[in-house]
Short mmCIF file of C-alpha atoms in Angstrom, two decimals:
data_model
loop_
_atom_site.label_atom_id
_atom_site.label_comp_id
_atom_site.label_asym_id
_atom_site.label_seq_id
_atom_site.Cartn_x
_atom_site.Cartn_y
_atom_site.Cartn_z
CA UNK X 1 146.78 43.56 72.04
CA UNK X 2 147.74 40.32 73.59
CA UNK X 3 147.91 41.80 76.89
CA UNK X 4 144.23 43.30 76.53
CA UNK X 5 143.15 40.03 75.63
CA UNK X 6 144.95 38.34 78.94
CA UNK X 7 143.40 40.94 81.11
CA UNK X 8 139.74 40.28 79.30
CA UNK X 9 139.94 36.82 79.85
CA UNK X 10 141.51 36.77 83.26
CA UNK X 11 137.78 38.91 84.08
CA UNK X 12 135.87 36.33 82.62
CA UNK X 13 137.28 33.76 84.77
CA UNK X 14 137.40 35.75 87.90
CA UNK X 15 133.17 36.32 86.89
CA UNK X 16 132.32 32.62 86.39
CA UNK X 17 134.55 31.76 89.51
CA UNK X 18 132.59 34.43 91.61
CA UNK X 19 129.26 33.02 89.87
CA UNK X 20 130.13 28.90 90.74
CA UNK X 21 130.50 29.91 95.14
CA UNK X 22 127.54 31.73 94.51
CA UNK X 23 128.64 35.43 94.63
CA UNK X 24 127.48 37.78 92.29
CA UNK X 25 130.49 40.58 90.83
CA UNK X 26 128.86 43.78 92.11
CA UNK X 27 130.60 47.56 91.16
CA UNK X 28 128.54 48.72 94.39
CA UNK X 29 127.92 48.11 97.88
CA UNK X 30 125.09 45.50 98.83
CA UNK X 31 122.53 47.50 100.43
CA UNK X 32 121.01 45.58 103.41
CA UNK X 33 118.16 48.03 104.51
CA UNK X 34 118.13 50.83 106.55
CA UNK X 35 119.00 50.93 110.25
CA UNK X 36 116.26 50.28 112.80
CA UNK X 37 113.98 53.24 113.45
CA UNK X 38 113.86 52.60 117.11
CA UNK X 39 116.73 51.37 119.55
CA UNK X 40 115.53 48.91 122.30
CA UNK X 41 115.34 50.80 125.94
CA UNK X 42 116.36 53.96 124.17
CA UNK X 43 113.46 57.13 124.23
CA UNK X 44 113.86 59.66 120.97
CA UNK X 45 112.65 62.26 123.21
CA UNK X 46 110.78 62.65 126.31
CA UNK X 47 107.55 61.23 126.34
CA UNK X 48 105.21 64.35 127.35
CA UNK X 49 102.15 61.93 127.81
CA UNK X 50 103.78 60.39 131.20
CA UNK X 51 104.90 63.70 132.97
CA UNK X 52 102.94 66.86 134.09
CA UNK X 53 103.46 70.62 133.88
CA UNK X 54 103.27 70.65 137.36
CA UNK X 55 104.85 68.49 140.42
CA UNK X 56 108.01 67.21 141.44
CA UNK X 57 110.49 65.64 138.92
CA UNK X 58 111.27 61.67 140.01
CA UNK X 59 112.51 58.77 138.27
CA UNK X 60 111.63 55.84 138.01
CA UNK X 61 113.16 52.18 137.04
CA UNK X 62 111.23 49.76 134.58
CA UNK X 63 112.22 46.84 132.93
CA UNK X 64 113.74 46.78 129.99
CA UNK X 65 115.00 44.26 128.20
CA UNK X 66 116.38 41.95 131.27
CA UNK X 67 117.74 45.22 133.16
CA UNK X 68 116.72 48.21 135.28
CA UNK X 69 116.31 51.36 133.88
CA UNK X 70 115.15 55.09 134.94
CA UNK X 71 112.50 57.26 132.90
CA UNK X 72 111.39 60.68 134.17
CA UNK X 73 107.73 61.18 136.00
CA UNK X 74 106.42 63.76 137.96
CA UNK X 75 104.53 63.41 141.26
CA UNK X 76 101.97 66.18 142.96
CA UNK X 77 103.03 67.18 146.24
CA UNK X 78 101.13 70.30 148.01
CA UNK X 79 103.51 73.00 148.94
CA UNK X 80 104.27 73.36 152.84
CA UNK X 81 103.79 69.31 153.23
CA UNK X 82 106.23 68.29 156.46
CA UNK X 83 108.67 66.27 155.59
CA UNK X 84 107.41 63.23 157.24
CA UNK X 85 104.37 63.61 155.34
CA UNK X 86 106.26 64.65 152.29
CA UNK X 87 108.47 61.37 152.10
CA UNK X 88 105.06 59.21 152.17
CA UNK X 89 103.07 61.32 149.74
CA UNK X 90 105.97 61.04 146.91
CA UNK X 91 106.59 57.22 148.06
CA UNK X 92 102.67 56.54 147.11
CA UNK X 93 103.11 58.77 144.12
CA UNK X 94 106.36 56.55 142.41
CA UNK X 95 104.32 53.19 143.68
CA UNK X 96 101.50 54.64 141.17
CA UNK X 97 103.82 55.97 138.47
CA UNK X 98 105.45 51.89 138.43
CA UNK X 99 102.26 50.53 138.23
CA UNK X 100 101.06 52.90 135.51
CA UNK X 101 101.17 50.83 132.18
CA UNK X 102 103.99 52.31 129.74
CA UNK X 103 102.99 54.81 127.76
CA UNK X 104 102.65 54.10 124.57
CA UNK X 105 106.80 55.33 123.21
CA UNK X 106 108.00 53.45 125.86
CA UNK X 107 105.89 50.41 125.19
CA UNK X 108 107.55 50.68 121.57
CA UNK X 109 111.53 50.93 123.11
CA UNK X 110 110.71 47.89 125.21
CA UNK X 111 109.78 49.34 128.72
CA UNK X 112 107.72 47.05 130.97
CA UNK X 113 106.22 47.24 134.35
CA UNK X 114 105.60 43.68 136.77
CA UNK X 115 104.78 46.40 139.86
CA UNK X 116 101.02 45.65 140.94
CA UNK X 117 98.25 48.28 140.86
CA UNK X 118 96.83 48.96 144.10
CA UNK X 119 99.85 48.80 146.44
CA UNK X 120 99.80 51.90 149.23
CA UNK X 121 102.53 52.77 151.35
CA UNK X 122 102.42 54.53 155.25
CA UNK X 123 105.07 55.79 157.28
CA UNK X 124 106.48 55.05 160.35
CA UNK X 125 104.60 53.21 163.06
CA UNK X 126 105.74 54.32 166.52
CA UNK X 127 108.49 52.00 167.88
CA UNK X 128 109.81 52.16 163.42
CA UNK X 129 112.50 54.11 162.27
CA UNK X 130 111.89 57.29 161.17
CA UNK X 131 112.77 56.36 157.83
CA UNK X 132 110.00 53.70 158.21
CA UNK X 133 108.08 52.78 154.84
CA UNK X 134 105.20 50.21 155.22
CA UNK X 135 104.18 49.04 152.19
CA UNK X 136 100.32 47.10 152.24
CA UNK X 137 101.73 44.01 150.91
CA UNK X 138 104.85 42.11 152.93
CA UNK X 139 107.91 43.32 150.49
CA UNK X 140 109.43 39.53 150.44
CA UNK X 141 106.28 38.57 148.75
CA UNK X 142 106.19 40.88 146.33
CA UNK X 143 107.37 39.13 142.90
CA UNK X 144 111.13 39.43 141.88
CA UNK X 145 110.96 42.21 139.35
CA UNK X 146 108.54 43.95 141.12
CA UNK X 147 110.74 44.74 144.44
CA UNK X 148 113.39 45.47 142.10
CA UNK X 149 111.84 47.71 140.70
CA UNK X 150 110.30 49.13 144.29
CA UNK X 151 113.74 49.32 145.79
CA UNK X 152 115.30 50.58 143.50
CA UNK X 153 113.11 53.51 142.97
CA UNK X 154 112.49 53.94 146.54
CA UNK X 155 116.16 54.05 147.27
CA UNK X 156 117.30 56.68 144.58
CA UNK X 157 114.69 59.17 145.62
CA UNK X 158 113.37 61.63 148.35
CA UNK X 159 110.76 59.07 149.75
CA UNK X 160 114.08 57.87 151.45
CA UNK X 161 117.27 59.03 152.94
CA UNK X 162 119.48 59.56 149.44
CA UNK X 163 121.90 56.56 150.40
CA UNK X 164 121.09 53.82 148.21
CA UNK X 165 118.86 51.97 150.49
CA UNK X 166 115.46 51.90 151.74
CA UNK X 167 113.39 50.72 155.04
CA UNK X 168 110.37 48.50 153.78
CA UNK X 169 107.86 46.28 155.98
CA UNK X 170 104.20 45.28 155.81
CA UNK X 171 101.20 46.15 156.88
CA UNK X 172 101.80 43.02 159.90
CA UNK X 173 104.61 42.96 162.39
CA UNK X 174 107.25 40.85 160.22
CA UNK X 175 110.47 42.52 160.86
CA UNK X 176 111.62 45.21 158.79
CA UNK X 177 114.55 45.26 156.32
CA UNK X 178 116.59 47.63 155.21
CA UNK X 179 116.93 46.97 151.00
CA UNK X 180 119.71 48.25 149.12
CA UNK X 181 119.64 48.52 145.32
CA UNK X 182 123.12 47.63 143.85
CA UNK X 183 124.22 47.25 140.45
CA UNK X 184 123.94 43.55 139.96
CA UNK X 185 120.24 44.11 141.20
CA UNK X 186 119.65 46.55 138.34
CA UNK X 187 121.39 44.30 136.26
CA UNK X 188 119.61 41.57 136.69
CA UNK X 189 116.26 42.17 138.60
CA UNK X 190 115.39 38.77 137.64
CA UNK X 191 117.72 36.43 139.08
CA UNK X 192 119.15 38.96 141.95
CA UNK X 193 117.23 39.21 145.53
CA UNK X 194 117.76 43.18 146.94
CA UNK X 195 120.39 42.62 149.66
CA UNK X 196 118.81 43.30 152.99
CA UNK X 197 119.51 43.59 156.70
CA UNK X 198 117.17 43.22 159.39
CA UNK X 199 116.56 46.65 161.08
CA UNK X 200 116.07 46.35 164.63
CA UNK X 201 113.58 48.45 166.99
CA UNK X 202 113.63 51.79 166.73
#
């Protein structure tokens, strides 16, 4: 009996010791909500309003949160196109897919665009490269984000020659550059310039 009585009273002051720091004796775990429905620069599922039955399957790289990152499109190419042709028909087509406002899903997981509407692209002029993309505004002043983003998609797709680089210039005769995207520039799109070399005449 004395013992049960000990016990009793050793509960009471554990209670009232809890209750003065301001913790309440619980039998059960504190529920603190549910998880968040969404996770930031992650898609549920692939968002069927941005792609098309019908085309060629690119990628592309928006902004996310302070980094880079690739979401599927689809650009229309017309079958027999020669290659030369090809490379600057699905060049224009990812320069209109990263100008494209989000669709709504990604809008929600934190995707964002700084690419301008409007921007065209041409190949090669003669004494270029064959490589050659001419872009109608001078790449260097193009806003930060925005040639990240450029670059980077350029780089990683069949617009250019599959090594992690690309051959930009304007629509004047400032020498052309040869951009690579690297990890720190996906990293930090922001802060980090696409290194570049200066490509000499073709």
């Amino acid at each position: 009996m004395n013992a049960r009585r000990l016990r009793t009273a050793g509960l009471t002051a554990l209670g009232l010791l809890l209750a003065g720091c301001g913790i309440r004796p619980t039998e059960v775990p504190t529920d603190f909500g549910g998880a968040p429905s969404r996770v930031p620069c992650s898609l549920s599922q692939p968002d069927l309003a941005t792609q098309s039955s019908r085309g060629v399957p690119v990628q592309v790289f928006l902004l996310c949160g302070s980094s880079l990152v690739t979401v599927d499109r689809t650009v229309r190419v017309p079958e027999g196109t020669a290659d030369a042709r090809r490379r600057v028909i699905v060049a224009q087509g990812l320069l209109d897919q990263l100008a494209a406002p989000p669709s709504a899903g990604e809008k929600a997981a934190g995707y964002t665009t700084h690419v301008p509407g409007g921007l065209r692209v041409e190949g090669p002029r003669p004494r270029d490269p064959a490589d050659t993309l001419r872009l109608s505004s001078v790449p260097a002043g193009l806003a930060p984000y925005a040639l990240a983003q450029i670059v980077c998609t350029l780089s990683d797709s069949a617009a250019a020659e599959g090594d992690g680089s690309v051959v930009l210039g304007g629509p004047d005769d400032t020498r052309l550059r040869r951009y690579e995207c690297t990890g720190e520039l996906r990293a930090r799109p922001g802060t980090t310039l696409p290194p570049s070399t200066q490509v000499t005449d073709g």
